[in-house]
Short mmCIF file of C-alpha atoms in Angstrom, two decimals:
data_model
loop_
_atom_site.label_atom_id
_atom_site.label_comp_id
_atom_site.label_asym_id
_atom_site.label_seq_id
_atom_site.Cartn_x
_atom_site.Cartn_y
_atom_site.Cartn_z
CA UNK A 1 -48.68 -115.45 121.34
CA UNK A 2 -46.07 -115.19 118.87
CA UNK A 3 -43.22 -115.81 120.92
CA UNK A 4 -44.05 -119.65 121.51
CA UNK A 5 -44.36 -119.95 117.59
CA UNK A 6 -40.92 -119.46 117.02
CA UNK A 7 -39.63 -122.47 115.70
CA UNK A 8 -36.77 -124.96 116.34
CA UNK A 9 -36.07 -124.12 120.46
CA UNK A 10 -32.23 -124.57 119.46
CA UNK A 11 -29.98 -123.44 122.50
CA UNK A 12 -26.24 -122.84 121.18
CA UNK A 13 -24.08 -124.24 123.84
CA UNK A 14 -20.36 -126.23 123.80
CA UNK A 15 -21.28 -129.63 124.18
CA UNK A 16 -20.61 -133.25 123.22
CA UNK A 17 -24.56 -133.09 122.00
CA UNK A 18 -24.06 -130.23 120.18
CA UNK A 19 -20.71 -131.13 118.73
CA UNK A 20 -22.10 -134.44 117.36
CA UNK A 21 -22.89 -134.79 113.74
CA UNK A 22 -27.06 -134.20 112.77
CA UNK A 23 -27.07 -137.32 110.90
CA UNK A 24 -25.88 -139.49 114.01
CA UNK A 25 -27.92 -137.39 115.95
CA UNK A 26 -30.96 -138.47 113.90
CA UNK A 27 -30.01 -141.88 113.35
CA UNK A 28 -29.72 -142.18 117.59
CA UNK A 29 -33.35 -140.56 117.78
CA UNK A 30 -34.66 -143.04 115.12
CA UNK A 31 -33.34 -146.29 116.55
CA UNK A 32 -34.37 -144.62 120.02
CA UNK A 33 -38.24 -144.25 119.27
CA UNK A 34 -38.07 -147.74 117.44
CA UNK A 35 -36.19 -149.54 120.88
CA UNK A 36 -38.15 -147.97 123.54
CA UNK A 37 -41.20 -149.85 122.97
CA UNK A 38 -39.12 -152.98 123.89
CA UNK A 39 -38.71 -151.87 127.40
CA UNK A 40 -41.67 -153.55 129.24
CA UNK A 41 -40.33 -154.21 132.99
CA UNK A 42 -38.99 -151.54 135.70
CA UNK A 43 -35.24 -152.48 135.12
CA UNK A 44 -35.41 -152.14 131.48
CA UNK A 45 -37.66 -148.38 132.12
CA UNK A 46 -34.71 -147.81 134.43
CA UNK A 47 -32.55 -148.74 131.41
CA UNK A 48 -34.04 -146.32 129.08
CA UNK A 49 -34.52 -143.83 131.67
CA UNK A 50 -30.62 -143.73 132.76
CA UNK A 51 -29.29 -143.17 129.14
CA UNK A 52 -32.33 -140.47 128.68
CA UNK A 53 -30.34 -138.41 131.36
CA UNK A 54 -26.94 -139.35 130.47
CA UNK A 55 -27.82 -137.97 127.16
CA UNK A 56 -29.46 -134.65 128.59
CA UNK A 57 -26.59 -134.38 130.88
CA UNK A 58 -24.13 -134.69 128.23
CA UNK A 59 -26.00 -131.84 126.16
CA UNK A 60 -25.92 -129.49 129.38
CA UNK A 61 -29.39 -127.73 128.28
CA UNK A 62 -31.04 -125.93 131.03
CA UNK A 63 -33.76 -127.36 132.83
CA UNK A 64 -36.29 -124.43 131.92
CA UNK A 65 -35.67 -125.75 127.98
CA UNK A 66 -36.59 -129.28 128.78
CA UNK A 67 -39.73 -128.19 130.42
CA UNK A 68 -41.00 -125.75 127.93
CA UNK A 69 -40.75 -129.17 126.12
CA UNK A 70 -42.79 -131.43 128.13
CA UNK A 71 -45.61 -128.50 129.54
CA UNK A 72 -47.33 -129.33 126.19
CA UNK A 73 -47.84 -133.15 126.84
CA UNK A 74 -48.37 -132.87 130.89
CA UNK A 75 -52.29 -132.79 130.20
CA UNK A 76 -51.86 -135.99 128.13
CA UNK A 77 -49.33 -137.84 130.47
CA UNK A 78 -52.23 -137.15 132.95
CA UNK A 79 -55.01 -137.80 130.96
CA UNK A 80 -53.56 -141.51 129.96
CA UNK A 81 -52.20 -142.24 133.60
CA UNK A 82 -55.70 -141.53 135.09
CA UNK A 83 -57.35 -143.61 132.32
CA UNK A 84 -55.17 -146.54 132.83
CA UNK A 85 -55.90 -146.47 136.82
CA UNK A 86 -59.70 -146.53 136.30
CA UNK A 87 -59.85 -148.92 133.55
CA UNK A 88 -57.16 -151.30 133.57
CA UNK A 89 -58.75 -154.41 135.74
CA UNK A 90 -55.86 -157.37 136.42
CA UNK A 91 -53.55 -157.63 139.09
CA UNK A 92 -54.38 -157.32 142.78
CA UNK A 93 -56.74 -154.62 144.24
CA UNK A 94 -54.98 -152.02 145.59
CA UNK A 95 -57.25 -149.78 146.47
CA UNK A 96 -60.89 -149.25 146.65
CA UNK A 97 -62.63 -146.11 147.14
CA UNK A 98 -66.55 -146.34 146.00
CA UNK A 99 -67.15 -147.23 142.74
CA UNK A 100 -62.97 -145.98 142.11
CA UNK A 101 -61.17 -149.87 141.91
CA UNK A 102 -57.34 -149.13 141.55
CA UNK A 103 -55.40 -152.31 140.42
CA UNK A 104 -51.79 -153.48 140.87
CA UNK A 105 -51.32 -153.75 136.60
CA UNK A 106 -53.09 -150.53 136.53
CA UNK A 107 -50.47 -148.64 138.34
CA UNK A 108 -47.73 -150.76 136.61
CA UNK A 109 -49.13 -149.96 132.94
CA UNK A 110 -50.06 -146.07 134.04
CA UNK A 111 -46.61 -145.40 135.08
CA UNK A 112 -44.89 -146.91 132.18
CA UNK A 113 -46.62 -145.36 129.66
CA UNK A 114 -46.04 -141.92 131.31
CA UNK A 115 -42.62 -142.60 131.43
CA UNK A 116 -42.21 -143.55 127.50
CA UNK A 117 -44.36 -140.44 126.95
CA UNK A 118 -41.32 -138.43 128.95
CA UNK A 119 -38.46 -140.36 127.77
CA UNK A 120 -39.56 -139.57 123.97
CA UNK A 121 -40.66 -135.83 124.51
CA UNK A 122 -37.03 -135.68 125.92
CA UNK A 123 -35.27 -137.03 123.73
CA UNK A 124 -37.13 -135.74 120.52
CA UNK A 125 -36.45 -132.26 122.35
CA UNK A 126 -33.31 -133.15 122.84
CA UNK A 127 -32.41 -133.33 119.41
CA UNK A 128 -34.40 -130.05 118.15
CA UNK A 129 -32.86 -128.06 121.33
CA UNK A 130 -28.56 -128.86 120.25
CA UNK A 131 -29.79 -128.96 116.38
CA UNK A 132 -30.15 -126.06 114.49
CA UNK A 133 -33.23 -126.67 111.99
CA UNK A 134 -30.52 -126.03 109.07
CA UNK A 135 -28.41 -128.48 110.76
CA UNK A 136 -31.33 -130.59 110.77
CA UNK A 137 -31.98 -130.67 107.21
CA UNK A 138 -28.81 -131.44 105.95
CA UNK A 139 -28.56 -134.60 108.09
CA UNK A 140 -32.00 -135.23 106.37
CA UNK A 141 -30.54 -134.68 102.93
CA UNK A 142 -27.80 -136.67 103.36
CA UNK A 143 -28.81 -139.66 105.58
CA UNK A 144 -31.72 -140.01 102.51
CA UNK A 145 -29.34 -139.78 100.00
CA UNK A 146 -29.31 -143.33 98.96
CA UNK A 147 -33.26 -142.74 97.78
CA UNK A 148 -32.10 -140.93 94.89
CA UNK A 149 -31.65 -144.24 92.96
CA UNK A 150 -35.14 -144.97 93.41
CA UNK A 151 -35.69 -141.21 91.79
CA UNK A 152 -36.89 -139.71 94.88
CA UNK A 153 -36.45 -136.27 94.89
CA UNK A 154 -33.90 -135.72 98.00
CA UNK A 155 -32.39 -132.60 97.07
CA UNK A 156 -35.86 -131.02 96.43
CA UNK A 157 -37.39 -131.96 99.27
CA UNK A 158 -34.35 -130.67 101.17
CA UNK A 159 -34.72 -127.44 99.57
CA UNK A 160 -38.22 -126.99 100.25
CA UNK A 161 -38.17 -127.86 103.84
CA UNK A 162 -34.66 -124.83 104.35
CA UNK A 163 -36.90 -122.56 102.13
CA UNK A 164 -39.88 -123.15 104.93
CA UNK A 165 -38.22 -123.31 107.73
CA UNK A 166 -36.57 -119.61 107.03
CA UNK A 167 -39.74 -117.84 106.25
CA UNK A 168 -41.16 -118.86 109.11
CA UNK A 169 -39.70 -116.54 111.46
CA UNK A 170 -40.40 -113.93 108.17
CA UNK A 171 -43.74 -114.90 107.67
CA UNK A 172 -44.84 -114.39 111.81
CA UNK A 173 -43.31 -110.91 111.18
CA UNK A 174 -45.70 -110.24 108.66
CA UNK A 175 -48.58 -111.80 110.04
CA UNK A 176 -47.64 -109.93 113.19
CA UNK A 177 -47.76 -106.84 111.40
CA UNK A 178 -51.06 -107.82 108.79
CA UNK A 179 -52.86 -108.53 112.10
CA UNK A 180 -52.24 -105.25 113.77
CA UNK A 181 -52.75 -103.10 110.35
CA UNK A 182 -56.65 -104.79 110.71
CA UNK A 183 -57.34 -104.21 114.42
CA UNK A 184 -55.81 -100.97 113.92
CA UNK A 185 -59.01 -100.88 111.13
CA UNK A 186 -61.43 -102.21 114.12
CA UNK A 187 -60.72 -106.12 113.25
CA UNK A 188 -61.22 -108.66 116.05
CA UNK A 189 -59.63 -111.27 116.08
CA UNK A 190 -59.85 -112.44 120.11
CA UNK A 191 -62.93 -111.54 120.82
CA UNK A 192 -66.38 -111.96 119.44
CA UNK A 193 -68.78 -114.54 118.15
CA UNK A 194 -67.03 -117.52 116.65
CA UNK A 195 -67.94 -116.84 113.25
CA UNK A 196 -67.12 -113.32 113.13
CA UNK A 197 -64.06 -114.56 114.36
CA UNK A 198 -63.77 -117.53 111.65
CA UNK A 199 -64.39 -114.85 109.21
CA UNK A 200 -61.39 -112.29 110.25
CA UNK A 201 -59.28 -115.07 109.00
CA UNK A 202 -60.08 -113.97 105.82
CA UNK A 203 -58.59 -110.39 105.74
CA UNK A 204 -55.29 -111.88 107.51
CA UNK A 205 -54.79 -115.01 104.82
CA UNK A 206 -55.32 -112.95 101.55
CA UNK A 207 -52.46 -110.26 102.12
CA UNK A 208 -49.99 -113.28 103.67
CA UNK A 209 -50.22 -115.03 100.27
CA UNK A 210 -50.13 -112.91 97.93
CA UNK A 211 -47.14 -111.22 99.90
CA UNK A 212 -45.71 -114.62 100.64
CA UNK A 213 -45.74 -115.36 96.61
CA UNK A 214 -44.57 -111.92 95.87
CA UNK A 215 -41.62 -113.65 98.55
CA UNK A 216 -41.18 -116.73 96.45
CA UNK A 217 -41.38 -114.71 93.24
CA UNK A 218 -38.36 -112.84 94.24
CA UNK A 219 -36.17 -115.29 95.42
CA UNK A 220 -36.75 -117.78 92.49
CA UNK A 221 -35.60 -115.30 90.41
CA UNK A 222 -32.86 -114.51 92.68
CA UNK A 223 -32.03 -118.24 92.58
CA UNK A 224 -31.90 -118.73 88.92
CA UNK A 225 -29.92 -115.57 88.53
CA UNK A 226 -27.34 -116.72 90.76
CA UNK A 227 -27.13 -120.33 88.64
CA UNK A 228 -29.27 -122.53 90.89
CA UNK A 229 -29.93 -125.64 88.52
CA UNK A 230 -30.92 -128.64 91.05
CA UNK A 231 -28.93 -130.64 93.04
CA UNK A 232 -26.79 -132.20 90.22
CA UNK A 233 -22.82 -131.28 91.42
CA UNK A 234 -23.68 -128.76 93.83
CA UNK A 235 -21.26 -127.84 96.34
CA UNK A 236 -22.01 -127.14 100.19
CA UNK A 237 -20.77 -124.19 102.10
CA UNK A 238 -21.45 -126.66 105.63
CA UNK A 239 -19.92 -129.79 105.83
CA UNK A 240 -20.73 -132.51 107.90
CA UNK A 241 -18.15 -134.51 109.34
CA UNK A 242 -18.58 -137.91 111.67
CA UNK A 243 -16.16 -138.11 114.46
CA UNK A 244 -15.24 -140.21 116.69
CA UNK A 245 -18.04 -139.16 119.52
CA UNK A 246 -20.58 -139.93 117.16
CA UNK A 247 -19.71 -143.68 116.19
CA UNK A 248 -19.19 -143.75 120.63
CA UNK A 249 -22.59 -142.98 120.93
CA UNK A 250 -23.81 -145.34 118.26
CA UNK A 251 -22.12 -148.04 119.74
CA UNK A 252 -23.36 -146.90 123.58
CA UNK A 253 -27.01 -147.01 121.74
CA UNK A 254 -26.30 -150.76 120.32
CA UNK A 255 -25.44 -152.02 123.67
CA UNK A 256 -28.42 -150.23 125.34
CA UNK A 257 -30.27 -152.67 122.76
CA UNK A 258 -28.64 -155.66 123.33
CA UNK A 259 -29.12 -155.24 127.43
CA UNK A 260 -32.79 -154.32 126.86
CA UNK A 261 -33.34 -157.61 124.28
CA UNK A 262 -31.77 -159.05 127.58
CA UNK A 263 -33.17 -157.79 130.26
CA UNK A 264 -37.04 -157.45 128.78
CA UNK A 265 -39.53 -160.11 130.56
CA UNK B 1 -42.41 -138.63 91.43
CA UNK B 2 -42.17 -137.99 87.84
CA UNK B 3 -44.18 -135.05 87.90
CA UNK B 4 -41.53 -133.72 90.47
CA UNK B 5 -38.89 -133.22 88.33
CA UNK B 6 -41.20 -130.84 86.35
CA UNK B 7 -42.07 -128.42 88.78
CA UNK B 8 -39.65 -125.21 88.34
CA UNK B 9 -38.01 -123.47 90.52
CA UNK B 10 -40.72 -121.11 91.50
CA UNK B 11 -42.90 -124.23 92.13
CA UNK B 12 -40.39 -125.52 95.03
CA UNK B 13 -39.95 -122.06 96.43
CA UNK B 14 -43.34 -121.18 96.93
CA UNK B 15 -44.27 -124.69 98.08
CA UNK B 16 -41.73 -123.96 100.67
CA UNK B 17 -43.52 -120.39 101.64
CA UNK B 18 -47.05 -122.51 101.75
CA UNK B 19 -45.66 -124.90 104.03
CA UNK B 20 -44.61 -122.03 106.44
CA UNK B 21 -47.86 -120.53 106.12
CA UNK B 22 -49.72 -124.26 106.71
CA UNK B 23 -47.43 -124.84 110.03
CA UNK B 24 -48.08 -121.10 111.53
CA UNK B 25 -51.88 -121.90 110.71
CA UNK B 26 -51.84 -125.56 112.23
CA UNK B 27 -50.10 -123.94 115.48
CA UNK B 28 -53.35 -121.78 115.32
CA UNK B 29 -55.79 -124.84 116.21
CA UNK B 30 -58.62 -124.97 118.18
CA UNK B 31 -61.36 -127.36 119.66
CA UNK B 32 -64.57 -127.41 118.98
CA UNK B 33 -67.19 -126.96 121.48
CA UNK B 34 -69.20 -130.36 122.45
CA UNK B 35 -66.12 -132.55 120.61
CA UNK B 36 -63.23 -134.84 122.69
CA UNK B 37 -60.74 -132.70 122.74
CA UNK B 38 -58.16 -134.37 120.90
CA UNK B 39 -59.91 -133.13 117.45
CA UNK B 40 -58.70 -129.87 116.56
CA UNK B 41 -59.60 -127.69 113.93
CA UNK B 42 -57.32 -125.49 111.98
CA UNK B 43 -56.81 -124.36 108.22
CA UNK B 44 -54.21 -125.74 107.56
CA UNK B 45 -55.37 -127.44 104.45
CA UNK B 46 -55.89 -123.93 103.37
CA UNK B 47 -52.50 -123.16 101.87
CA UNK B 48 -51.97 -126.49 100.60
CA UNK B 49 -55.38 -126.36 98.42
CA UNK B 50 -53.94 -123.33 97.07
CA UNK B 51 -50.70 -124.77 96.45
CA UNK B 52 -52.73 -128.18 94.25
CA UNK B 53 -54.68 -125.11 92.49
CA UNK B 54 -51.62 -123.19 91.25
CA UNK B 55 -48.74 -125.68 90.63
CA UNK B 56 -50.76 -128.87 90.52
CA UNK B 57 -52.14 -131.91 93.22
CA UNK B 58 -48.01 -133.05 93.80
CA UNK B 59 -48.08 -129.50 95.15
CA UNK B 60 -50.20 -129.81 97.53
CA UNK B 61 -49.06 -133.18 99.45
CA UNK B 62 -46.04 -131.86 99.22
CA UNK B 63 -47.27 -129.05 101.48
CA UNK B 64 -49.39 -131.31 103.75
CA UNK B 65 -46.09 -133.13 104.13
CA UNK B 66 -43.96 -130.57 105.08
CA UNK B 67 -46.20 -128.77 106.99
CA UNK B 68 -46.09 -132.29 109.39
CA UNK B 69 -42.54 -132.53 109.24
CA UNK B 70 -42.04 -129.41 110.58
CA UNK B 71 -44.41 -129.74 113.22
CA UNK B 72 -43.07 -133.44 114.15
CA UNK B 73 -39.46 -131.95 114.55
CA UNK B 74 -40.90 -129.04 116.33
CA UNK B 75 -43.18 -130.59 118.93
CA UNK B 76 -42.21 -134.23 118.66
CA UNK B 77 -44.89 -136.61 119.59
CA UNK B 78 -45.87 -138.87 123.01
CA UNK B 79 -46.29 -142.19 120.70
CA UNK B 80 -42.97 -142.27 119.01
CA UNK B 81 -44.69 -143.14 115.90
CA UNK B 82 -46.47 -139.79 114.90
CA UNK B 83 -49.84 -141.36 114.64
CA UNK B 84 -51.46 -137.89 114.78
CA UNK B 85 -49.12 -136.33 112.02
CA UNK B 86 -49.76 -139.16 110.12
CA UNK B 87 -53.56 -138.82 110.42
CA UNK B 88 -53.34 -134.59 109.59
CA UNK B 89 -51.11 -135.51 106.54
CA UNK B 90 -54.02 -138.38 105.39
CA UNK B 91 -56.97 -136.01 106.48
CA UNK B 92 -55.23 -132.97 104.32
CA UNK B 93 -54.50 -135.13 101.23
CA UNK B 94 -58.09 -136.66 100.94
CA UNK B 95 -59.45 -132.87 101.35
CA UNK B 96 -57.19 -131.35 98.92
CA UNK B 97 -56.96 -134.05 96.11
CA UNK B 98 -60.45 -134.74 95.21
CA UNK B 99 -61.49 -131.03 95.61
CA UNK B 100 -58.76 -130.49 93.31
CA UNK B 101 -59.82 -133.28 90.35
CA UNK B 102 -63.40 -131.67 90.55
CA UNK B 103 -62.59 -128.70 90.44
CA UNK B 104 -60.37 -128.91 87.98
CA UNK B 105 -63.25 -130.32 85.46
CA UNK B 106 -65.61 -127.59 86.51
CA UNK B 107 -63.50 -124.36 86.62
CA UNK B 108 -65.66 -122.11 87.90
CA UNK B 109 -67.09 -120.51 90.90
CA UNK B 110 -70.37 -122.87 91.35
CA UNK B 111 -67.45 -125.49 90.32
CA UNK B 112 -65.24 -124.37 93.45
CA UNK B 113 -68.75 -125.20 95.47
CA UNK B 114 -68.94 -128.50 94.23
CA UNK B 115 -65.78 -129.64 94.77
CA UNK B 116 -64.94 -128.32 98.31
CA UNK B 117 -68.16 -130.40 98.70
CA UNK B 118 -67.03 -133.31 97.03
CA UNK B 119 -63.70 -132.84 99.13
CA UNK B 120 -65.28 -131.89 102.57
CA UNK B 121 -67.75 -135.56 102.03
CA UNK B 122 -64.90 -137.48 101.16
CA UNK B 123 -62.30 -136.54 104.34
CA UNK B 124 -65.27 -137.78 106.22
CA UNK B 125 -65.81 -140.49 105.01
CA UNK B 126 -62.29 -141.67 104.46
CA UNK B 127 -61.03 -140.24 108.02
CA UNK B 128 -63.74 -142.09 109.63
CA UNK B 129 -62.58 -145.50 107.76
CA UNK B 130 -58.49 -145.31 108.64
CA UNK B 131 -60.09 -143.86 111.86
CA UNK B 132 -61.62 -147.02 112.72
CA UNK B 133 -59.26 -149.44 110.75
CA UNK B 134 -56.16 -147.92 112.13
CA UNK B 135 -55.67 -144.73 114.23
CA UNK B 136 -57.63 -145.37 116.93
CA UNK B 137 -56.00 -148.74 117.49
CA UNK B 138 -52.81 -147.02 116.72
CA UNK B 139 -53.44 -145.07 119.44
CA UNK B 140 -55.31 -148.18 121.91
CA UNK B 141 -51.67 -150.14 121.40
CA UNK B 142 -49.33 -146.95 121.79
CA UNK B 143 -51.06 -145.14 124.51
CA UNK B 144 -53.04 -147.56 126.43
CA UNK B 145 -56.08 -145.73 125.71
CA UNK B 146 -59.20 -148.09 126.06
CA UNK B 147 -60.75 -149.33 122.45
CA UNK B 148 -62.08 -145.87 121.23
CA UNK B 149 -63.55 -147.06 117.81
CA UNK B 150 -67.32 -146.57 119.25
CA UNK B 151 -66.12 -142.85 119.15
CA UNK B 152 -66.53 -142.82 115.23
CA UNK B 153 -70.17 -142.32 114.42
CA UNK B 154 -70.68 -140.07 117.57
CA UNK B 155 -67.43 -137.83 117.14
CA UNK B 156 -65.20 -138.52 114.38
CA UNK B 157 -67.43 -138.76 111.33
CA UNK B 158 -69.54 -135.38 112.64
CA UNK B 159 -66.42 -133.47 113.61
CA UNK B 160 -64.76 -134.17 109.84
CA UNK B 161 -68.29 -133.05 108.10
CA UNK B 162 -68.13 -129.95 110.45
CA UNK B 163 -64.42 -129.32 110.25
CA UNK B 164 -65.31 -129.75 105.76
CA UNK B 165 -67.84 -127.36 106.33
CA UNK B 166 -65.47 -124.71 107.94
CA UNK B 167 -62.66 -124.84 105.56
CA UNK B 168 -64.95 -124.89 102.68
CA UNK B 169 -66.50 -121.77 103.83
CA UNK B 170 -63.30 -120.20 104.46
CA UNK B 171 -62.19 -121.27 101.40
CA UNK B 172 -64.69 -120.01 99.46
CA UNK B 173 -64.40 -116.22 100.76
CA UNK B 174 -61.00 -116.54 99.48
CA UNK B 175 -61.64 -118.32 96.22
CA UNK B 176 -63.68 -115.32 95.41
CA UNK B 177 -61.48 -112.42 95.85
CA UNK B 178 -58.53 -114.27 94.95
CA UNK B 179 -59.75 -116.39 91.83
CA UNK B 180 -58.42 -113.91 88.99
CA UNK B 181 -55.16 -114.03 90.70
CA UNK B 182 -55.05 -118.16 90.96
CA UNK B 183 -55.66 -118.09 87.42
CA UNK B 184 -52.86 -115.88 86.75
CA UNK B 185 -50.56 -117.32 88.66
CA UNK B 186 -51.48 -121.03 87.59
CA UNK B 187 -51.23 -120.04 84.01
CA UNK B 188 -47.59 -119.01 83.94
CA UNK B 189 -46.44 -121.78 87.05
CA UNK B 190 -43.92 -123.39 84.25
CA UNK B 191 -42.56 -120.40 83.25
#
């Protein structure tokens, strides 16, 4: 159970993906979700669905990564096709099968919203599989910069999110560990009634706190110590840099736009 | 945002710690019998009603935000726009604030009661509002999905009084082992 709770599914690899800058990465993610929902006829699906594999192939992530991906969403992909089939009632009858009517703009609306389901699971995968979560937040920081001069509190929020997203791993340790101490004490927490299972929640949430403030106690100090005083002139030990690939890949994105605005119906 | 600029050090660390905690609980959901099963339960809330207690209500959106942040960047979402994230972060904030206000004026056990109470009645009743006004035709344009907002007497107003109910109960058995230490902790948060 705890293995497919570990977070950020980043694969290290040597790739154009992965050498790209996290805030261009972002940026092509952003202006992706925002430009698929122009795509509304086969060529321009075909459109989106030919730069969703050029980018994949570029990032040369295996398969089995992708997948672990997409297994999540298959049920809803599914779930949504099926519904448009049965209840979508224009076009021409294709088929008819008892009370079951399947229509032409059924088909057409079922397969296109399956495919902007998969074309967004990949890409948002995409980015989280050649991104290390660290990597991730600094693009964050810095692409959001410019809110500081409405005083919105970019360096904090930063901060925060780095702070979470290393005691994750930490914290599944220890509620790895809380949870065995209590079956090892005759807990259940798989088996049961439902509420005696609602109410071993209880022994596993009150040690994770208090440990996990004992955590934050710790390292606060350990930050003041050590000088931390907010975001004000503070130096980073990772820089980002844009290249060259990354304004290439902007630019491929902006003409994938411009031949979509063309090529919609 | 003010307020933000207040909170010490401490404050964004263990808002940071609560988030982790709130996105390993939300990966812990569930549905519940007899519901569609695109409600899920989890306590989630849990760490960021804690976090409103102790360091104050900024606290504890801040942790409802991050906690759907991480989860957005971890999972993604099939609409683009993260309509569901979106509706967790909404659902979490009208929980935790007003159970935080009430509570705040009552300070005390039978207090607690009241305003997980308070809180539970007014998710429902606010969820099932944006529920009707927005997310379900969120998701009728983005997914296709036939018009769904018949669903919201029948499923989405019980579910919310029923998902309250849980997380107040929960809550509750916490709140009373772990009140002296809330105190203690909330009383030297600016230190």
């Amino acid at each position: 159970m705890m293995e497919k709770m570990i977070f950020g599914r980043y694969v290290p690899a040597d790739s154009t993906v992965h050498k790209m800058d996290p805030r261009s990465k972002l940026l092509i993610i952003f202006l992706f979700v925002c430009i698929i929902f122009l795509a509304n006829n086969w060529i321009t699906y075909a459109l989106i669905g030919v730069y969703t594999f050029y980018m994949l192939g570029m990032s040369r992530i295996p398969v089995r990564f992708l997948y672990g991906g997409l297994k999540p969403v298959l049920w809803l992909v599914l779930f949504t096709l099926i519904l448009q089939l049965l209840f979508t009632k224009e076009g021409n009858l294709l088929v008819e099968w008892g009370p079951i009517k399947i229509y032409e703009e059924g088909v057409r609306q079922g397969v296109f919203i399956s495919l902007r389901f998969f074309f967004l699971i990949l890409m948002t995968s995409l980015l989280t599989l050649t991104t290390s979560p660290i990597e991730i937040t600094d693009g964050l920081e810095t692409l959001l910069n410019p809110l500081k001069k409405i005083h919105f509190p970019v360096h904090e929020m930063a901060l925060m999110m780095s702070i979470s997203l290393r005691f994750i791993p930490t914290l599944m340790q220890e509620t790895d560990k809380i949870m065995k101490a209590q079956m090892a004490r005759g807990v259940e927490f798989s088996s049961g009634p439902f509420k005696e299972r609602i109410k071993a929640v209880i022994p596993l949430l009150i040690p994770l706190f208090v440990s996990s403030f004992k955590r934050a106690e710790e390292l606060a100090v350990a930050m003041e110590a050590r000088g931390y005083r907010g975001g004000e002139g503070r130096t980073k030990y990772r820089q980002l840099s844009w290249k060259a690939a990354d304004t290439l890949q902007l630019v491929v994105l902006a003409i994938l736009t411009i031949l979509l605005f063309l090529l919609r119906a | 945002m003010k307020e933000m600029k207040k909170l010490s050090v401490m404050a964004y660390v263990s808002i940071g710690m609560l988030s982790s905690i709130a996105y390993l609980l939300m990966l812990l959901n569930f549905p519940l019998p007899l519901f569609p099963n695109f409600l899920f339960v989890d306590f989630s809330d849990i760490p960021a009603l804690l976090a409103a207690l102790i360091f104050g209500p900024v606290a504890g959106v801040l942790v409802e935000f991050l906690k759907n942040l991480l989860n957005y960047f971890a999972t993604g979402s099939p609409t683009g726009v993260p309509v569901g994230h979106i509706a967790n972060f909404l659902a979490g904030i009208v929980f935790v604030l007003p159970t935080y206000f009430v509570y705040n004026k009552l300070k005390s056990k039978k207090g607690m009661t009241i305003a997980l109470i308070t809180g539970s009645i007014t998710m429902a009743i606010v969820m099932s509002i944006l529920n009707y006004a927005f997310i379900l035709p969120a998701y009728t344009v983005l997914m296709g999905f036939p018009d769904m907002r018949n669903l919201v007497v029948p499923a989405i107003l019980p579910f919310n009084i029923l998902k309250g109910v849980m997380m107040s109960l929960i809550f509750m058995l916490l709140f009373v082992r772990m009140q002296t230490w809330i105190t203690k902790f909330s009383t030297v948060k600016n230190a």
